PDB file of C-alpha atoms in Angstrom:
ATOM      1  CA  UNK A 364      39.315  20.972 -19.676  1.00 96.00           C
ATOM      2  CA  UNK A 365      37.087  22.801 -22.500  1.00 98.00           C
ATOM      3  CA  UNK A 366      33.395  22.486 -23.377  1.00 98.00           C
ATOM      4  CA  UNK A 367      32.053  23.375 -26.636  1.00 98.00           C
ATOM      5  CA  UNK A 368      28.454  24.841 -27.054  1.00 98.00           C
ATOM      6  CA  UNK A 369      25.828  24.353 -29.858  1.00 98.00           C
ATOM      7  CA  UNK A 370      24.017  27.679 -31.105  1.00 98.00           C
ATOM      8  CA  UNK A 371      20.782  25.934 -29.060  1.00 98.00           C
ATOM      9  CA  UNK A 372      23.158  25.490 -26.111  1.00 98.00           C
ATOM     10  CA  UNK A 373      24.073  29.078 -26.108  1.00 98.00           C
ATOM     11  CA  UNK A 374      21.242  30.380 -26.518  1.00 98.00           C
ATOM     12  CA  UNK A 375      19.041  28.561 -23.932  1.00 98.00           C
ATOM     13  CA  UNK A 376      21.703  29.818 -21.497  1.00 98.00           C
ATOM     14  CA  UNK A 377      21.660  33.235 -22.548  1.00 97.00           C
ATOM     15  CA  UNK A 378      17.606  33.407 -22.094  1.00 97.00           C
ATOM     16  CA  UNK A 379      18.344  31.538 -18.185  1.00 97.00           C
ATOM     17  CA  UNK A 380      21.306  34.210 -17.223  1.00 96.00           C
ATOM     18  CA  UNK A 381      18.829  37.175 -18.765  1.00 94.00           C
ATOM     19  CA  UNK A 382      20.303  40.337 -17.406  1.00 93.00           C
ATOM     20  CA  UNK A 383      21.852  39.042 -14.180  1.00 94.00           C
ATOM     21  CA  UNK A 384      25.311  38.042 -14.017  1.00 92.00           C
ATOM     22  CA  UNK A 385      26.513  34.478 -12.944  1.00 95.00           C
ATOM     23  CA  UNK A 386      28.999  32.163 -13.431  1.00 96.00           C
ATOM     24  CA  UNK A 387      28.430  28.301 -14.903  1.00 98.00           C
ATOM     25  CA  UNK A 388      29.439  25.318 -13.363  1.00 98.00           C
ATOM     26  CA  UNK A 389      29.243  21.820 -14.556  1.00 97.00           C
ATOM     27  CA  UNK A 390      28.629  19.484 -11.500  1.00 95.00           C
ATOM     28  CA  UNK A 391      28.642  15.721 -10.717  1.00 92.00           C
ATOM     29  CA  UNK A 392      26.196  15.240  -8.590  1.00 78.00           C
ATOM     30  CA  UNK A 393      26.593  12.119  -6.768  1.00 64.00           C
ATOM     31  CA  UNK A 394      23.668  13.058  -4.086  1.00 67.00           C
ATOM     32  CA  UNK A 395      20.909   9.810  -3.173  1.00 58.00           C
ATOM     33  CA  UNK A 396      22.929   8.140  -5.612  1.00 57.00           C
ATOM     34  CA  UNK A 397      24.641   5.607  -3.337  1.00 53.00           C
ATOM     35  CA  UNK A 398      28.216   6.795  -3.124  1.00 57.00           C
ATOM     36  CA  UNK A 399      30.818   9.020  -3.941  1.00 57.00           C
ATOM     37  CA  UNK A 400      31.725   7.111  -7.447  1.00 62.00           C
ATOM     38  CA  UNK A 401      28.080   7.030  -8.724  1.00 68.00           C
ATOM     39  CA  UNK A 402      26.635  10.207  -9.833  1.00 78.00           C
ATOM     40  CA  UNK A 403      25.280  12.201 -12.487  1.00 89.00           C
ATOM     41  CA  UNK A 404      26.362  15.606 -14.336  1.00 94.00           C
ATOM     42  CA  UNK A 405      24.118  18.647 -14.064  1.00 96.00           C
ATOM     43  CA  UNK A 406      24.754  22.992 -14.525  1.00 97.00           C
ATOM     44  CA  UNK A 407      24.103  25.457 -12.388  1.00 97.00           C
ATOM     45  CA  UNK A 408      24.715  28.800 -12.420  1.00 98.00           C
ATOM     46  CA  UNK A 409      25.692  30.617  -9.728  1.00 97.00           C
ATOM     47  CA  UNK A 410      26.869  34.269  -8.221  1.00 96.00           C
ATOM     48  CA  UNK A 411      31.060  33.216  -7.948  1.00 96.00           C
ATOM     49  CA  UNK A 412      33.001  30.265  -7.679  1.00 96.00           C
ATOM     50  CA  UNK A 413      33.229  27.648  -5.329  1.00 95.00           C
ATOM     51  CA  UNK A 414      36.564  27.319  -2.788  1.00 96.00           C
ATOM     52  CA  UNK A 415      37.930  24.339  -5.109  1.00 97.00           C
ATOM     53  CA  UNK A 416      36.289  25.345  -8.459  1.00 98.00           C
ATOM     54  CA  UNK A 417      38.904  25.530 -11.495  1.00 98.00           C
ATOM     55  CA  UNK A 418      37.869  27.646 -15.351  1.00 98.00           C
ATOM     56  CA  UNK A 419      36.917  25.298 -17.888  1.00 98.00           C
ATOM     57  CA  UNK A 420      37.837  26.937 -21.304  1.00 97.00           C
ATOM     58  CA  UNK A 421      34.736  27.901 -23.111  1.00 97.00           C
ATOM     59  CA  UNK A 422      34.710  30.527 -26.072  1.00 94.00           C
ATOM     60  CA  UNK A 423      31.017  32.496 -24.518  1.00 96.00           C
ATOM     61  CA  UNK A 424      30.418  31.846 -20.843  1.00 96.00           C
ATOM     62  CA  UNK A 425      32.678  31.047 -17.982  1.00 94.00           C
ATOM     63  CA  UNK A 426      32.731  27.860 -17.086  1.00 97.00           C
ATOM     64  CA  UNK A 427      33.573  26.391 -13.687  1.00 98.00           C
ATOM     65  CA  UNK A 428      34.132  22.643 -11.933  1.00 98.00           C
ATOM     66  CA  UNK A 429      35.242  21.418  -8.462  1.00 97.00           C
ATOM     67  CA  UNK A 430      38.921  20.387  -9.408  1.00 97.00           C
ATOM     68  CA  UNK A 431      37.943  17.051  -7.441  1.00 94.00           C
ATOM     69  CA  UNK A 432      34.563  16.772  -9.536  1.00 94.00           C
ATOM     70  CA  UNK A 433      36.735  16.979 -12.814  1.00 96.00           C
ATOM     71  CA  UNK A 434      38.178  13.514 -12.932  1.00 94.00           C
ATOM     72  CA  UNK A 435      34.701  12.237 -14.383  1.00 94.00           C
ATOM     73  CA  UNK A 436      34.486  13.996 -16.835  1.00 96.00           C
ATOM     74  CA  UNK A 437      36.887  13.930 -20.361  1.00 97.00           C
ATOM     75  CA  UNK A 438      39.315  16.964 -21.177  1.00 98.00           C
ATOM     76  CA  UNK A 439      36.659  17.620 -24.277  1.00 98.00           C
ATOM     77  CA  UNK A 440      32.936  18.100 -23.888  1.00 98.00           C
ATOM     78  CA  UNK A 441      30.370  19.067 -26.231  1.00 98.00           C
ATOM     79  CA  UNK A 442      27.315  20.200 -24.258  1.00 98.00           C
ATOM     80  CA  UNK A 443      23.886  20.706 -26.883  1.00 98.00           C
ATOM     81  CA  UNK A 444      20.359  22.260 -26.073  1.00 98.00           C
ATOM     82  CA  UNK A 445      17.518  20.268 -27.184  1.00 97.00           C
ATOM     83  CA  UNK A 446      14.784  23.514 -28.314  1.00 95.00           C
ATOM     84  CA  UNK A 447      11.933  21.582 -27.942  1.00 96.00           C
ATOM     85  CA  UNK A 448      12.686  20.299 -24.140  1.00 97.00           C
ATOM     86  CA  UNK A 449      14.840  23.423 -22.508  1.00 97.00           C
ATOM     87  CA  UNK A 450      17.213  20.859 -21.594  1.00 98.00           C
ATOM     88  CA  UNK A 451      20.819  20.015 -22.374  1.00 98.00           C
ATOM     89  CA  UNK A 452      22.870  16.655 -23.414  1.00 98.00           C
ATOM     90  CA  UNK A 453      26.149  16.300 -22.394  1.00 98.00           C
ATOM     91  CA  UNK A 454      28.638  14.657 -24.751  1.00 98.00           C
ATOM     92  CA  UNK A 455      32.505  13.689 -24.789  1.00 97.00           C
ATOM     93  CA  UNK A 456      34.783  12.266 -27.329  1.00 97.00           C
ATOM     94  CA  UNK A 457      34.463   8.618 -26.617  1.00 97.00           C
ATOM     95  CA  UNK A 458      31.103   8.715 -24.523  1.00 96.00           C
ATOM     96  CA  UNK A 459      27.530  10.270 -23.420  1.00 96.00           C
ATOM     97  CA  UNK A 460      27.245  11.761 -20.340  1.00 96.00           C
ATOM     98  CA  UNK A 461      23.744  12.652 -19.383  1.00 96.00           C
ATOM     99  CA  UNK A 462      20.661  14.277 -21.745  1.00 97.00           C
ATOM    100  CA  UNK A 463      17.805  16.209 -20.315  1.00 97.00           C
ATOM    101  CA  UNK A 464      20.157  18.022 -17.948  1.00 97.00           C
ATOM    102  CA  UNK A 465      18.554  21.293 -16.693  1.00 97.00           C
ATOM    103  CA  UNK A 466      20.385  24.255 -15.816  1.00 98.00           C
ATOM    104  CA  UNK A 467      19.568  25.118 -12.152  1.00 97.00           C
ATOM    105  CA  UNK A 468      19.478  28.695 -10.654  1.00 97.00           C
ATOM    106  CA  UNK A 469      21.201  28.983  -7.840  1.00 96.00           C
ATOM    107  CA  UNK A 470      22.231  32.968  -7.401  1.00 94.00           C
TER     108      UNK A 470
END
């Protein structure tokens, strides 16, 4: 799996990481959403990985996913920072994901 950054994208992560180090993970969070299949992808960053977490290949930050979370989401993502809102969209080859994601502290 590989996500792809705009420069917006990198650089609204940069100013939420600041001087602390922590690791990204894309979630799908499927919590109040009725059950396991229903859910929606969010990014948090956090101190290490979790047990079942696997890299997703990204050129700036290290990326990270539950291996079990992964099957909802394509091999290719594009994720972009909207400026004006602080918030991200999340993009794959043949659909959209989510917009206004926020990236969520969680070190």
């Amino acid at each position: 799996m590989k996500i792809s950054l705009n420069p917006t994208a990198e650089k609204l992560i940069a100013d939420k990481l600041g001087a602390k180090p922590g690791l990204l993970r894309l979630v799908y969070d499927t919590e109040n959403c009725g059950c396991g299949m229903s859910g929606v992808p969010g990014l948090t960053i956090v101190s290490e990985p979790g047990a079942y977490d696997i890299p997703v290949e990204n050129e700036v930050y290290p990326f990270w996913i539950d291996k079990l979370q992964a099957v909802f989401f394509e091999e290719e993502l594009t994720l972009k920072g909207e400026e004006n809102t602080g918030t991200f969209r999340l993009d794959g080859p043949s659909q959209f994901y989510k917009s206004n994601i926020r990236l969520v502290d969680h070190r």
